[in-house]
């Protein structure tokens, strides 16, 4: 595990964007796994700038998002579909047919999860997966207790996650209680992981995930077993690690 500590969120975002850019330059048909939430927003902004100012070309890449709320249509402003188009895809030249985001409003969710897994396989698997971490240690929406061999499925959100994500909704009662998420085994199959965390509120869970025991109580701790992880933290999120 390679750990890089940057001064602040701005520098973290730039470092992460340069990392992704390098991978795209090395492999123009990169299969890139994406996360939503606050953490990667700065990285996406930097990637947009690299596209607009330097002509970084996204036309060959395929993307797979980690998760989506169950019951929210793609047009819902709090859906992860909406987030991804608003914060990245509308501003770069990724081909629409190469963008995969789990659909949370389909009738047969179980069948859809199989379909999603198959699409990842058909595209040759994920080359680089970007991850954030929840305060309860989740990656994707794999909440504490998620099995290490879990695959894409429906999951009930932990009260901590519902509370944390309520900041994006008008009230906590509007936050969906279920989500579709890639599983921990799906994430671990990515050939490379880019793990990002910023802010003091992430310091404790980052230390438990990266240096604590590997346990389903802290789903992100499974990343200690992945052969190719790069961690980029800001100083605040790195406060409790000893690496
Ligand atoms: C979102 C996702 C989640 C977030 C995590 C941290 O697609 O996979 O695991 O990365 O909840 O969220 P933020 O970045 O908002 O703190």
PDB file of C-alpha atoms and ligand atoms in Angstrom:
ATOM      1  CA  UNK A   1       0.000   0.000   0.000  1.00  0.00           C
ATOM      2  CA  UNK A   2       1.459   3.334  -1.023  1.00  0.00           C
ATOM      3  CA  UNK A   3       0.340   6.257   1.151  1.00  0.00           C
ATOM      4  CA  UNK A   4       0.654   9.857  -0.057  1.00  0.00           C
ATOM      5  CA  UNK A   5      -0.192  12.703   2.321  1.00  0.00           C
ATOM      6  CA  UNK A   6      -0.976  16.108   0.846  1.00  0.00           C
ATOM      7  CA  UNK A   7      -1.302  19.461   2.573  1.00  0.00           C
ATOM      8  CA  UNK A   8      -4.996  19.991   1.912  1.00  0.00           C
ATOM      9  CA  UNK A   9      -8.000  18.974  -0.180  1.00  0.00           C
ATOM     10  CA  UNK A  10      -6.913  21.066  -3.155  1.00  0.00           C
ATOM     11  CA  UNK A  11      -3.539  19.301  -3.348  1.00  0.00           C
ATOM     12  CA  UNK A  12      -5.103  15.899  -2.731  1.00  0.00           C
ATOM     13  CA  UNK A  13      -7.502  16.491  -5.616  1.00  0.00           C
ATOM     14  CA  UNK A  14      -4.717  17.530  -7.967  1.00  0.00           C
ATOM     15  CA  UNK A  15      -2.562  14.530  -7.018  1.00  0.00           C
ATOM     16  CA  UNK A  16      -5.512  12.163  -7.573  1.00  0.00           C
ATOM     17  CA  UNK A  17      -6.375  13.735 -10.931  1.00  0.00           C
ATOM     18  CA  UNK A  18      -2.755  13.475 -12.113  1.00  0.00           C
ATOM     19  CA  UNK A  19      -2.784   9.820 -11.053  1.00  0.00           C
ATOM     20  CA  UNK A  20      -5.930   9.119 -13.102  1.00  0.00           C
ATOM     21  CA  UNK A  21      -4.632  11.135 -16.059  1.00  0.00           C
ATOM     22  CA  UNK A  22      -1.438   9.068 -16.088  1.00  0.00           C
ATOM     23  CA  UNK A  23      -3.458   5.848 -16.194  1.00  0.00           C
ATOM     24  CA  UNK A  24      -5.557   7.146 -19.101  1.00  0.00           C
ATOM     25  CA  UNK A  25      -2.428   8.180 -21.006  1.00  0.00           C
ATOM     26  CA  UNK A  26      -0.927   4.730 -20.430  1.00  0.00           C
ATOM     27  CA  UNK A  27      -4.158   2.966 -21.425  1.00  0.00           C
ATOM     28  CA  UNK A  28      -6.608   5.076 -23.450  1.00  0.00           C
ATOM     29  CA  UNK A  29      -9.283   2.353 -23.142  1.00  0.00           C
ATOM     30  CA  UNK A  30      -8.994   2.265 -19.352  1.00  0.00           C
ATOM     31  CA  UNK A  31     -11.917   0.778 -17.410  1.00  0.00           C
ATOM     32  CA  UNK A  32     -12.346   3.217 -14.555  1.00  0.00           C
ATOM     33  CA  UNK A  33     -14.417   2.626 -11.423  1.00  0.00           C
ATOM     34  CA  UNK A  34     -15.918   5.803  -9.984  1.00  0.00           C
ATOM     35  CA  UNK A  35     -17.250   6.951  -6.617  1.00  0.00           C
ATOM     36  CA  UNK A  36     -19.619   9.769  -5.720  1.00  0.00           C
ATOM     37  CA  UNK A  37     -19.916  11.813  -2.511  1.00  0.00           C
ATOM     38  CA  UNK A  38     -17.896  14.877  -1.516  1.00  0.00           C
ATOM     39  CA  UNK A  39     -14.420  13.353  -1.615  1.00  0.00           C
ATOM     40  CA  UNK A  40     -13.840  12.915  -5.390  1.00  0.00           C
ATOM     41  CA  UNK A  41     -15.538  16.192  -6.406  1.00  0.00           C
ATOM     42  CA  UNK A  42     -12.232  18.097  -6.499  1.00  0.00           C
ATOM     43  CA  UNK A  43     -10.594  15.298  -8.482  1.00  0.00           C
ATOM     44  CA  UNK A  44     -13.410  15.382 -11.049  1.00  0.00           C
ATOM     45  CA  UNK A  45     -13.077  19.169 -11.276  1.00  0.00           C
ATOM     46  CA  UNK A  46      -9.343  18.833 -11.987  1.00  0.00           C
ATOM     47  CA  UNK A  47      -9.983  16.135 -14.611  1.00  0.00           C
ATOM     48  CA  UNK A  48     -12.510  18.429 -16.313  1.00  0.00           C
ATOM     49  CA  UNK A  49      -9.872  21.187 -16.382  1.00  0.00           C
ATOM     50  CA  UNK A  50      -7.337  18.737 -17.856  1.00  0.00           C
ATOM     51  CA  UNK A  51      -9.842  17.892 -20.582  1.00  0.00           C
ATOM     52  CA  UNK A  52     -10.712  21.507 -21.326  1.00  0.00           C
ATOM     53  CA  UNK A  53      -7.223  23.023 -21.086  1.00  0.00           C
ATOM     54  CA  UNK A  54      -4.904  20.170 -22.100  1.00  0.00           C
ATOM     55  CA  UNK A  55      -7.252  18.067 -24.232  1.00  0.00           C
ATOM     56  CA  UNK A  56      -7.100  15.005 -21.963  1.00  0.00           C
ATOM     57  CA  UNK A  57      -9.094  12.495 -24.004  1.00  0.00           C
ATOM     58  CA  UNK A  58     -11.745  10.381 -22.267  1.00  0.00           C
ATOM     59  CA  UNK A  59     -13.301   9.042 -25.485  1.00  0.00           C
ATOM     60  CA  UNK A  60     -11.810   5.564 -25.125  1.00  0.00           C
ATOM     61  CA  UNK A  61     -12.539   4.924 -21.443  1.00  0.00           C
ATOM     62  CA  UNK A  62     -15.370   2.944 -19.888  1.00  0.00           C
ATOM     63  CA  UNK A  63     -16.633   3.839 -16.420  1.00  0.00           C
ATOM     64  CA  UNK A  64     -18.492   1.868 -13.764  1.00  0.00           C
ATOM     65  CA  UNK A  65     -19.922   3.601 -10.733  1.00  0.00           C
ATOM     66  CA  UNK A  66     -19.925   1.903  -7.377  1.00  0.00           C
ATOM     67  CA  UNK A  67     -23.457   2.527  -6.232  1.00  0.00           C
ATOM     68  CA  UNK A  68     -26.878   4.162  -6.480  1.00  0.00           C
ATOM     69  CA  UNK A  69     -29.844   4.697  -4.179  1.00  0.00           C
ATOM     70  CA  UNK A  70     -32.728   2.289  -4.639  1.00  0.00           C
ATOM     71  CA  UNK A  71     -35.880   4.032  -5.805  1.00  0.00           C
ATOM     72  CA  UNK A  72     -34.306   7.212  -7.184  1.00  0.00           C
ATOM     73  CA  UNK A  73     -34.740   7.758 -10.930  1.00  0.00           C
ATOM     74  CA  UNK A  74     -31.715   8.935 -12.901  1.00  0.00           C
ATOM     75  CA  UNK A  75     -33.296  12.396 -13.173  1.00  0.00           C
ATOM     76  CA  UNK A  76     -33.594  12.839  -9.386  1.00  0.00           C
ATOM     77  CA  UNK A  77     -31.151  15.599  -8.282  1.00  0.00           C
ATOM     78  CA  UNK A  78     -29.859  13.451  -5.408  1.00  0.00           C
ATOM     79  CA  UNK A  79     -29.354  10.356  -7.549  1.00  0.00           C
ATOM     80  CA  UNK A  80     -25.797   9.344  -8.312  1.00  0.00           C
ATOM     81  CA  UNK A  81     -26.687   9.400 -12.020  1.00  0.00           C
ATOM     82  CA  UNK A  82     -27.489  13.067 -11.731  1.00  0.00           C
ATOM     83  CA  UNK A  83     -24.326  13.699  -9.664  1.00  0.00           C
ATOM     84  CA  UNK A  84     -22.068  11.992 -12.217  1.00  0.00           C
ATOM     85  CA  UNK A  85     -23.467  13.824 -15.229  1.00  0.00           C
ATOM     86  CA  UNK A  86     -23.514  17.152 -13.403  1.00  0.00           C
ATOM     87  CA  UNK A  87     -20.022  16.837 -11.895  1.00  0.00           C
ATOM     88  CA  UNK A  88     -18.136  14.967 -14.611  1.00  0.00           C
ATOM     89  CA  UNK A  89     -19.686  13.455 -17.724  1.00  0.00           C
ATOM     90  CA  UNK A  90     -21.407  16.607 -19.054  1.00  0.00           C
ATOM     91  CA  UNK A  91     -17.998  18.286 -19.151  1.00  0.00           C
ATOM     92  CA  UNK A  92     -15.729  15.632 -20.685  1.00  0.00           C
ATOM     93  CA  UNK A  93     -15.883  13.482 -23.832  1.00  0.00           C
ATOM     94  CA  UNK A  94     -16.694  10.043 -22.395  1.00  0.00           C
ATOM     95  CA  UNK A  95     -19.025   8.141 -24.724  1.00  0.00           C
ATOM     96  CA  UNK A  96     -22.495   7.698 -23.236  1.00  0.00           C
ATOM     97  CA  UNK A  97     -22.586   4.009 -24.143  1.00  0.00           C
ATOM     98  CA  UNK A  98     -19.422   3.498 -22.090  1.00  0.00           C
ATOM     99  CA  UNK A  99     -20.857   4.979 -18.898  1.00  0.00           C
ATOM    100  CA  UNK A 100     -22.308   2.485 -16.417  1.00  0.00           C
ATOM    101  CA  UNK A 101     -24.045   3.629 -13.233  1.00  0.00           C
ATOM    102  CA  UNK A 102     -26.228   1.163 -11.314  1.00  0.00           C
ATOM    103  CA  UNK A 103     -29.923   1.818 -11.931  1.00  0.00           C
ATOM    104  CA  UNK A 104     -31.803   2.105  -8.658  1.00  0.00           C
ATOM    105  CA  UNK A 105     -35.283   2.348 -10.124  1.00  0.00           C
ATOM    106  CA  UNK A 106     -35.525  -0.926 -12.099  1.00  0.00           C
ATOM    107  CA  UNK A 107     -38.222  -3.521 -11.363  1.00  0.00           C
ATOM    108  CA  UNK A 108     -36.044  -6.566 -10.895  1.00  0.00           C
ATOM    109  CA  UNK A 109     -33.101  -5.373  -8.808  1.00  0.00           C
ATOM    110  CA  UNK A 110     -31.636  -8.842  -8.348  1.00  0.00           C
ATOM    111  CA  UNK A 111     -31.502  -9.520 -12.068  1.00  0.00           C
ATOM    112  CA  UNK A 112     -30.102  -6.042 -12.620  1.00  0.00           C
ATOM    113  CA  UNK A 113     -27.240  -6.746 -10.176  1.00  0.00           C
ATOM    114  CA  UNK A 114     -26.262  -9.821 -12.251  1.00  0.00           C
ATOM    115  CA  UNK A 115     -26.449  -7.715 -15.393  1.00  0.00           C
ATOM    116  CA  UNK A 116     -24.144  -5.087 -13.848  1.00  0.00           C
ATOM    117  CA  UNK A 117     -21.568  -7.672 -12.795  1.00  0.00           C
ATOM    118  CA  UNK A 118     -21.692  -9.163 -16.301  1.00  0.00           C
ATOM    119  CA  UNK A 119     -21.109  -5.784 -17.907  1.00  0.00           C
ATOM    120  CA  UNK A 120     -17.958  -5.337 -15.793  1.00  0.00           C
ATOM    121  CA  UNK A 121     -16.745  -8.789 -16.896  1.00  0.00           C
ATOM    122  CA  UNK A 122     -17.593  -8.116 -20.561  1.00  0.00           C
ATOM    123  CA  UNK A 123     -15.467  -4.975 -20.482  1.00  0.00           C
ATOM    124  CA  UNK A 124     -12.513  -6.962 -19.140  1.00  0.00           C
ATOM    125  CA  UNK A 125     -12.816  -5.968 -15.466  1.00  0.00           C
ATOM    126  CA  UNK A 126     -11.987  -2.695 -13.739  1.00  0.00           C
ATOM    127  CA  UNK A 127      -8.441  -1.388 -14.218  1.00  0.00           C
ATOM    128  CA  UNK A 128      -8.576   1.388 -11.634  1.00  0.00           C
ATOM    129  CA  UNK A 129     -11.220   1.840  -8.944  1.00  0.00           C
ATOM    130  CA  UNK A 130     -11.530   5.178  -7.143  1.00  0.00           C
ATOM    131  CA  UNK A 131     -12.833   4.860  -3.564  1.00  0.00           C
ATOM    132  CA  UNK A 132     -13.882   7.163  -0.758  1.00  0.00           C
ATOM    133  CA  UNK A 133     -14.694   5.897   2.734  1.00  0.00           C
ATOM    134  CA  UNK A 134     -17.731   6.393   4.953  1.00  0.00           C
ATOM    135  CA  UNK A 135     -17.303   7.216   8.645  1.00  0.00           C
ATOM    136  CA  UNK A 136     -18.523   3.706   9.422  1.00  0.00           C
ATOM    137  CA  UNK A 137     -15.811   2.208   7.208  1.00  0.00           C
ATOM    138  CA  UNK A 138     -17.958   1.512   4.167  1.00  0.00           C
ATOM    139  CA  UNK A 139     -16.584   1.490   0.626  1.00  0.00           C
ATOM    140  CA  UNK A 140     -19.203   1.718  -2.072  1.00  0.00           C
ATOM    141  CA  UNK A 141     -22.231   1.135   0.143  1.00  0.00           C
ATOM    142  CA  UNK A 142     -20.770  -2.007   1.698  1.00  0.00           C
ATOM    143  CA  UNK A 143     -21.810  -1.284   5.252  1.00  0.00           C
ATOM    144  CA  UNK A 144     -20.272  -2.930   8.359  1.00  0.00           C
ATOM    145  CA  UNK A 145     -21.119  -6.632   8.325  1.00  0.00           C
ATOM    146  CA  UNK A 146     -20.857  -6.918   4.528  1.00  0.00           C
ATOM    147  CA  UNK A 147     -19.219 -10.195   3.566  1.00  0.00           C
ATOM    148  CA  UNK A 148     -15.783 -10.030   2.001  1.00  0.00           C
ATOM    149  CA  UNK A 149     -17.085 -12.277  -0.811  1.00  0.00           C
ATOM    150  CA  UNK A 150     -20.105 -10.032  -1.514  1.00  0.00           C
ATOM    151  CA  UNK A 151     -20.930  -8.945  -5.054  1.00  0.00           C
ATOM    152  CA  UNK A 152     -23.236  -6.303  -6.555  1.00  0.00           C
ATOM    153  CA  UNK A 153     -26.460  -6.358  -4.550  1.00  0.00           C
ATOM    154  CA  UNK A 154     -29.116  -4.406  -2.653  1.00  0.00           C
ATOM    155  CA  UNK A 155     -28.073  -3.279   0.831  1.00  0.00           C
ATOM    156  CA  UNK A 156     -29.792  -1.490   3.713  1.00  0.00           C
ATOM    157  CA  UNK A 157     -27.965   1.674   4.650  1.00  0.00           C
ATOM    158  CA  UNK A 158     -26.475   2.034   8.108  1.00  0.00           C
ATOM    159  CA  UNK A 159     -28.013   4.814  10.283  1.00  0.00           C
ATOM    160  CA  UNK A 160     -24.593   6.577  10.255  1.00  0.00           C
ATOM    161  CA  UNK A 161     -24.678   6.681   6.445  1.00  0.00           C
ATOM    162  CA  UNK A 162     -28.286   7.877   6.345  1.00  0.00           C
ATOM    163  CA  UNK A 163     -27.351  10.650   8.788  1.00  0.00           C
ATOM    164  CA  UNK A 164     -24.167  11.618   6.889  1.00  0.00           C
ATOM    165  CA  UNK A 165     -25.872  11.659   3.505  1.00  0.00           C
ATOM    166  CA  UNK A 166     -28.893  13.615   4.742  1.00  0.00           C
ATOM    167  CA  UNK A 167     -26.852  16.781   4.078  1.00  0.00           C
ATOM    168  CA  UNK A 168     -27.625  16.333   0.376  1.00  0.00           C
ATOM    169  CA  UNK A 169     -31.416  16.041   0.951  1.00  0.00           C
ATOM    170  CA  UNK A 170     -34.048  18.460   2.284  1.00  0.00           C
ATOM    171  CA  UNK A 171     -34.603  16.265   5.329  1.00  0.00           C
ATOM    172  CA  UNK A 172     -33.368  12.978   6.724  1.00  0.00           C
ATOM    173  CA  UNK A 173     -36.743  11.348   5.973  1.00  0.00           C
ATOM    174  CA  UNK A 174     -36.038  11.800   2.241  1.00  0.00           C
ATOM    175  CA  UNK A 175     -32.822   9.755   2.317  1.00  0.00           C
ATOM    176  CA  UNK A 176     -33.428   6.342   0.714  1.00  0.00           C
ATOM    177  CA  UNK A 177     -32.833   3.495   3.169  1.00  0.00           C
ATOM    178  CA  UNK A 178     -31.584   1.072   0.526  1.00  0.00           C
ATOM    179  CA  UNK A 179     -28.947   1.190  -2.174  1.00  0.00           C
ATOM    180  CA  UNK A 180     -27.396  -0.916  -4.911  1.00  0.00           C
ATOM    181  CA  UNK A 181     -23.681  -1.388  -4.475  1.00  0.00           C
ATOM    182  CA  UNK A 182     -20.818  -3.274  -6.040  1.00  0.00           C
ATOM    183  CA  UNK A 183     -19.743  -5.891  -3.505  1.00  0.00           C
ATOM    184  CA  UNK A 184     -16.452  -6.076  -1.647  1.00  0.00           C
ATOM    185  CA  UNK A 185     -15.333  -8.960  -3.872  1.00  0.00           C
ATOM    186  CA  UNK A 186     -16.253  -6.922  -6.961  1.00  0.00           C
ATOM    187  CA  UNK A 187     -14.152  -4.011  -5.689  1.00  0.00           C
ATOM    188  CA  UNK A 188     -11.238  -6.267  -4.725  1.00  0.00           C
ATOM    189  CA  UNK A 189     -11.135  -7.632  -8.296  1.00  0.00           C
ATOM    190  CA  UNK A 190     -10.195  -4.201  -9.635  1.00  0.00           C
ATOM    191  CA  UNK A 191      -6.574  -4.386 -10.757  1.00  0.00           C
ATOM    192  CA  UNK A 192      -5.703  -1.185  -8.960  1.00  0.00           C
ATOM    193  CA  UNK A 193      -7.328   0.970  -6.254  1.00  0.00           C
ATOM    194  CA  UNK A 194      -7.072   4.696  -5.647  1.00  0.00           C
ATOM    195  CA  UNK A 195      -8.332   5.394  -2.134  1.00  0.00           C
ATOM    196  CA  UNK A 196      -9.062   8.994  -1.158  1.00  0.00           C
ATOM    197  CA  UNK A 197     -10.016  10.600   2.147  1.00  0.00           C
ATOM    198  CA  UNK A 198      -9.955  14.127   3.473  1.00  0.00           C
ATOM    199  CA  UNK A 199     -10.920  15.923   6.652  1.00  0.00           C
ATOM    200  CA  UNK A 200     -10.593  15.395  10.364  1.00  0.00           C
ATOM    201  CA  UNK A 201     -13.889  13.496  10.518  1.00  0.00           C
ATOM    202  CA  UNK A 202     -12.277  10.677   8.496  1.00  0.00           C
ATOM    203  CA  UNK A 203      -9.060  10.403  10.561  1.00  0.00           C
ATOM    204  CA  UNK A 204     -10.220   7.701  12.964  1.00  0.00           C
ATOM    205  CA  UNK A 205     -11.822   5.426  10.366  1.00  0.00           C
ATOM    206  CA  UNK A 206      -8.892   5.842   7.960  1.00  0.00           C
ATOM    207  CA  UNK A 207      -6.506   4.602  10.679  1.00  0.00           C
ATOM    208  CA  UNK A 208      -8.782   1.673  11.530  1.00  0.00           C
ATOM    209  CA  UNK A 209      -9.155   0.758   7.848  1.00  0.00           C
ATOM    210  CA  UNK A 210      -5.489   1.000   6.903  1.00  0.00           C
ATOM    211  CA  UNK A 211      -3.808  -0.153  10.112  1.00  0.00           C
ATOM    212  CA  UNK A 212      -6.411  -1.936  12.222  1.00  0.00           C
ATOM    213  CA  UNK A 213      -7.399  -5.583  12.065  1.00  0.00           C
ATOM    214  CA  UNK A 214      -9.038  -6.857   8.906  1.00  0.00           C
ATOM    215  CA  UNK A 215     -12.657  -7.279   9.906  1.00  0.00           C
ATOM    216  CA  UNK A 216     -16.095  -7.064   8.316  1.00  0.00           C
ATOM    217  CA  UNK A 217     -16.856  -4.482  11.052  1.00  0.00           C
ATOM    218  CA  UNK A 218     -14.642  -2.128   9.002  1.00  0.00           C
ATOM    219  CA  UNK A 219     -15.335  -3.129   5.387  1.00  0.00           C
ATOM    220  CA  UNK A 220     -12.520  -0.954   3.987  1.00  0.00           C
ATOM    221  CA  UNK A 221      -9.979  -2.946   6.035  1.00  0.00           C
ATOM    222  CA  UNK A 222     -10.127  -5.647   3.326  1.00  0.00           C
ATOM    223  CA  UNK A 223      -8.114  -3.263   1.138  1.00  0.00           C
ATOM    224  CA  UNK A 224      -5.045  -4.209   3.205  1.00  0.00           C
ATOM    225  CA  UNK A 225      -5.142  -7.472   1.236  1.00  0.00           C
ATOM    226  CA  UNK A 226      -5.252  -5.824  -2.180  1.00  0.00           C
ATOM    227  CA  UNK A 227      -1.898  -5.980  -4.011  1.00  0.00           C
ATOM    228  CA  UNK A 228      -2.064  -2.529  -5.601  1.00  0.00           C
ATOM    229  CA  UNK A 229      -3.549   0.303  -3.532  1.00  0.00           C
ATOM    230  CA  UNK A 230      -2.541   3.954  -3.614  1.00  0.00           C
ATOM    231  CA  UNK A 231      -3.916   6.030  -0.742  1.00  0.00           C
ATOM    232  CA  UNK A 232      -4.050   9.805  -1.013  1.00  0.00           C
ATOM    233  CA  UNK A 233      -4.989  11.676   2.170  1.00  0.00           C
ATOM    234  CA  UNK A 234      -4.927  15.263   3.286  1.00  0.00           C
ATOM    235  CA  UNK A 235      -3.103  16.033   6.542  1.00  0.00           C
ATOM    236  CA  UNK A 236      -6.309  16.030   8.581  1.00  0.00           C
ATOM    237  CA  UNK A 237      -7.446  12.585   7.431  1.00  0.00           C
ATOM    238  CA  UNK A 238      -3.902  11.273   8.006  1.00  0.00           C
ATOM    239  CA  UNK A 239      -3.744  12.474  11.628  1.00  0.00           C
ATOM    240  CA  UNK A 240      -4.215   9.065  13.258  1.00  0.00           C
ATOM    241  CA  UNK A 241      -2.152   6.829  10.978  1.00  0.00           C
ATOM    242  CA  UNK A 242       1.385   5.792  11.831  1.00  0.00           C
ATOM    243  CA  UNK A 243       2.547   4.670   8.345  1.00  0.00           C
TER     244      UNK A 243
HETATM  245  C1  LIG B   1     -20.161   6.840  -3.000  1.00  0.00           C
HETATM  246  C2  LIG B   1     -19.450   5.851  -2.193  1.00  0.00           C
HETATM  247  C3  LIG B   1     -19.276   6.052  -0.722  1.00  0.00           C
HETATM  248  C4  LIG B   1     -18.544   7.357  -0.389  1.00  0.00           C
HETATM  249  C5  LIG B   1     -18.455   7.529   1.119  1.00  0.00           C
HETATM  250  C6  LIG B   1     -17.770   8.817   1.493  1.00  0.00           C
HETATM  251  O1  LIG B   1     -20.222   6.411  -4.337  1.00  0.00           O
HETATM  252  O2  LIG B   1     -19.018   4.881  -2.724  1.00  0.00           O
HETATM  253  O3  LIG B   1     -18.572   4.961  -0.197  1.00  0.00           O
HETATM  254  O4  LIG B   1     -17.271   7.310  -0.955  1.00  0.00           O
HETATM  255  O5  LIG B   1     -19.727   7.518   1.676  1.00  0.00           O
HETATM  256  O6  LIG B   1     -18.587   9.888   1.129  1.00  0.00           O
HETATM  257  P1  LIG B   1     -18.049  11.392   1.172  1.00  0.00           P
HETATM  258  O7  LIG B   1     -17.004  11.478   0.129  1.00  0.00           O
HETATM  259  O8  LIG B   1     -19.243  12.230   0.852  1.00  0.00           O
HETATM  260  O9  LIG B   1     -17.510  11.599   2.541  1.00  0.00           O
END
